[in-house]
Amino acid sequence: MKNKSIKQVIASQKVNMGGHIIDQPLPNKLMGQLDPFLLIHHAEWELKGNQKQQEVGIGGHPHRGFSPVTFVFQGDVQHQDSFGNDVIVEAGGTQWMHAGKGITHSERPSAELALKGGTQEIIQFWVNTPSKHKMDVPYYLPLTEEKTPIIESGDYKIQIVAGEYNGIKGPAKTFSPMLLMRGKINTQGSIDFEIPNHYNTLIYLLDGDLEINGTSAKGKDLIWFGNDGDRIDISANADTRFILLSGEPINEKVTSYGPFVMNTQTEIMEAIRDAQMGKMGVLIEKFS
Ligand code: MN
């Protein structure tokens, strides 16, 4: 086994999302994507309370051609969609969706969180889909913390959301081989990961301070690994929360526009037209 080299440690950029400043580790000035991962947004905000749910979060919008995935770290996220799914996922859980040929969904803090106020912290990342599955029937999986397999020691707690690690399988269905994990390493803790050479691999730190294969990284950094080894050796200088996204590259042309990720400009034009014609479903949100 050989350690993966670190190509670069890249600090997140601040971006404005509808009046909220959030951290965007991907894309960044060096990488448009890390195939099959297209985008990572890390948002943490305070809800002031005494608000209606319809005043917070993101209302109905369509997607096609990829999987938008949300890891919930604090607070909750309620997903409603044009297939009738309506589920709140709390901290430690995941809202997983494969948009396939088209679905319309909303993503909001729950009515209770809007009313009571509090922190909502999430990471949303976009996983690309191989062309032959882009027009599949949409797939939705809400995943609680309890239903997410865990590897635990006194030093760390790691959850496997998709792919397989040490014989433990994550529940989410993917369309190309990948391994997606989220976890926490305590101060002075250490852990090794073994991940195939040919998987494109990144780690993003929500906070904390780590040594990774001999290189230092801190909160809001993205660590981009080379495809020249299979081992990641981590020791923590502080309590650190992280996500690890790793997968076989799809190696297809990506053409994206807003909430659609396809292969060609023609397919994007079709997506825009289909969404306008209501072919990606209609969502009438329910508010309590
Ligand atoms: Mn969305």
XYZ file of C-alpha atoms and ligand atoms in Angstrom, residues 61 63 68 97 105 107 124, ligand 1:
8
model
C -37.696 23.607 -8.210
C -33.765 18.733 -11.231
C -28.425 16.213 -5.204
C -32.368 11.941 -4.319
C -38.789 19.245 -4.845
C -35.887 21.815 0.693
C -25.317 19.593 -0.167
Mn -32.765 20.988 -5.053
